[in-house]
Amino acid sequence: MAERRDGGKRKNEGAADGGATENRTTATKADVPARIAVRKTYKLYLGGAFPRSESGRSHPVTSADGAHLANASLASRKDARDAVVAARKAFGGWSGRTAYNRGQILYRIAEVLEGRHAQFADQLVAALGVSRAEADRYVSAAVDRWVHYAGWTDKFAQVIGGSNPVSGPYYNHSTPEPTGVVVVFAPQGAPLLGLTSVLAPVIATGNTAVVVSSESAPLASIDLAEVLATSDVPGGVVNVLTGKAGEIGPHLASHADVDALDLTGAGESAVDFERAAAATLTRVLRPGPEADGGEDAWLDTDPGTSRLTPFLETKTVWHPVGM
Amino acid sequence: MIFEYAPAPESRSVVHLRETYDLFIDGEFTPALSGEHLTSLNPADEETLARVSVAGEADVDRAVVAARRAQENVWGRMSGAERGKYLFRIARIIQERSRELAVLESMDNGKPIKETRDVDLPLVAAHFFYHAGWADKLAHAGFGPDPRPLGVAAQIIPWNFPLLMLAWKVAPALATGNTVVLKPAETTPLTALVFAEICQEADLPPGVVNILTGAGETGRALVDHPGTDKVAFTGSTEVGRGIARAVAGTDKRLTLELGGKGANIVYDDAALDQAVEGVVSGIFFNQGHVCCAGSRLLLQESIAEEFLPRLKERVAKLRLGDPLDKNTDIGAINSAAQLERIRELTDTADEEGVERWSPECALPESGYWFAPTVLTGVGQAHRVAREEIFGPVLSVLTFRTPEEAVTKANNTPYGLSAGVWTEKGSRMLWTAERLRAGVIWSNTFNKFDPTSPFGGYKESGYGREGGRHGLEAYLG
């Protein structure tokens, strides 16, 4: 649960994570708090661990009404490079898992996220200033989105690939394969459902990801990283950088070991990043109409394959048929 | 006793060249407003074949406007079934005029008539025939219930398979309801201009296909023109990068089919005679002017001593010479510039201490020629193992374990093609799974088919051409 500092208005008194709530009545009486809440340090998520930025920097994150929520790590160029290294290292193992196994792990993410429903709802209320009912809807939709993509892991290859009836005595078959390391610029105003909607399809097919979180609302992405870390997602499959897309984005966009960019949350930098990506023919998914629509824009329950295919390559194998 | 081959030249009489070719815009041949021309040579004898117009910016604009008008008024509104009938008609005319087109292609490009006649032209016709059948079935192609054409496609093609690359670009674009402005390569424009005549013969509505001849400047003007919705390019990775940069910030869709440095892996259990044939056709087919050529032979160390003499024995039997001779295996290098590039890169092998071998092979006195060459003792750091030579030059490396073979094969920024030679099915599939390349040929090489998606991983580009997959590049 996101903790605010002095003077922050608590909108969700008595939320499910009640253990961390200070007992103000007692405190007033004796001027000694019965218990001091334990606040969370928000760090990065790299290679399965939660390090601080190597730069030692952080930046204050505020709620929708301006109250301080926490200090998030301000990722540096070096952190970005470390994230790419971790994602590359994890790619062989993750893409080599069976589709069934990846599906089970994505479903596990949904299970763990469901269990932390209240924590994420609180986080969205604070970050976006939405009502608790709206926040509940976004969290539920995010859980359902993980379930949706869990089911895709062992189906997209049949839907997208297949046999090709070539004119000759050859077995010929096309299979989709993950592109590799994908940098995901998460949508700015949609810190959980939007993030889930762009991240889940990337890893469902066996890619590994470097996420650049929403700049103004990054806390949910690190909370989500905790869910991933406890859902049997191998370290490095998802790496989360909080900070400024304008600062680390150029290095990621031009990084020779990055295979694809999802520019959904790149904002005005999207064109510059696409241009930088051209140097190594990095695949680019341009921002779509949902990019600036907040969590509401991601509520569609059937996103189809439109976010799967941009991060897939088609491999075609030939073999002669004969005695 | 050695029997000599008697000359067996294919007749040029089926080809009727004009002295000068204009641009093909809005259904008519029309002089370029630029007033400039370039000359297309026969690379086998350096004789001039024809003068062709060079399209300037104003010509590009005329063509894009014509294509837009045709797309909005006619082609985009026509039912798929009717569009398909035009494409079937074009496929039939190509079959009828295939000998003429094959001879002309060999003259303009320098490739052997055996290849244009038996590979290029049959595939060109098949490509139109295949896509014709898609035109009224697009709702069933898996891209939604009502897939829409993008609009006007700008298409730029290379000189190595001039008419085949035209077919790969034009057929899917037209089948999906787009109109096109196509620029053939500077050195091989002639079969595209005959294709323009075929469009007229088929009564294709004016403006649906526009052909602009020219060089790099024309291509740049076409890519930069704001009036197109799609850019499709086949050519070098260097030019591809520039196009990707130019397209950034526009709404244009982009597909790129670029260079390669394909690995051909021969395991110790391979059927060696077949592997020798496959390795030879993998690199010497079309003088090695093939983006998916098997230009790196990865040979398992335990069979290298046995394999290399067999390979050289086979290479020594290749017949180099007149592209129109039906016995010719290796034709002319397409241009003086390409010959220079092959020489320059191959010379670096000498400087880097690589062993170079070519069979005794008399080269004709005029024209551009390069003897088939095998480089042994090549390391992964050598330029001839890293850079695309795009000529009849094979670099031989060795490996000990399957893991090492895969690592070496993938150790390149490219990812277009690869080959695997083994008699063990599980090893073939294990290897194919790990190779990061768009096309894997196992126990065969350089096979193409309109139903089979073609295209690369990594810096070999993005998007696929052919098959159901290829339609995606032209549908919104």
CSV table of C-alpha atoms in Angstrom, one decimal, chain A residues 44 57 59 72-76 188 211-216 218 221 240-248:
chain,number,residue,atom,x,y,z
A,44,LEU,CA,13.7,-0.8,-9.5
A,57,ARG,CA,18.8,9.2,-7.4
A,59,HIS,CA,12.2,11.5,-7.4
A,72,ALA,CA,10.6,6.4,-6.6
A,73,SER,CA,13.9,5.4,-8.0
A,74,LEU,CA,15.1,7.6,-10.8
A,75,ALA,CA,16.6,5.1,-13.2
A,76,SER,CA,19.8,6.1,-15.1
A,188,GLN,CA,1.3,7.4,-18.8
A,211,VAL,CA,9.3,-1.6,-18.9
A,212,VAL,CA,9.7,2.2,-18.6
A,213,SER,CA,6.9,3.0,-16.2
A,214,SER,CA,4.5,5.9,-16.2
A,215,GLU,CA,6.5,8.9,-15.2
A,216,SER,CA,3.9,10.5,-12.9
A,218,PRO,CA,5.1,4.7,-11.3
A,221,SER,CA,4.5,-0.8,-11.7
A,240,VAL,CA,11.0,-2.3,-14.5
A,241,LEU,CA,12.6,1.1,-14.7
A,242,THR,CA,10.9,4.1,-13.0
A,243,GLY,CA,12.1,7.5,-14.0
A,244,LYS,CA,12.0,9.8,-17.0
A,245,ALA,CA,11.3,8.3,-20.4
A,246,GLY,CA,12.9,11.3,-21.9
A,247,GLU,CA,16.2,10.6,-20.1
A,248,ILE,CA,16.6,6.8,-20.5
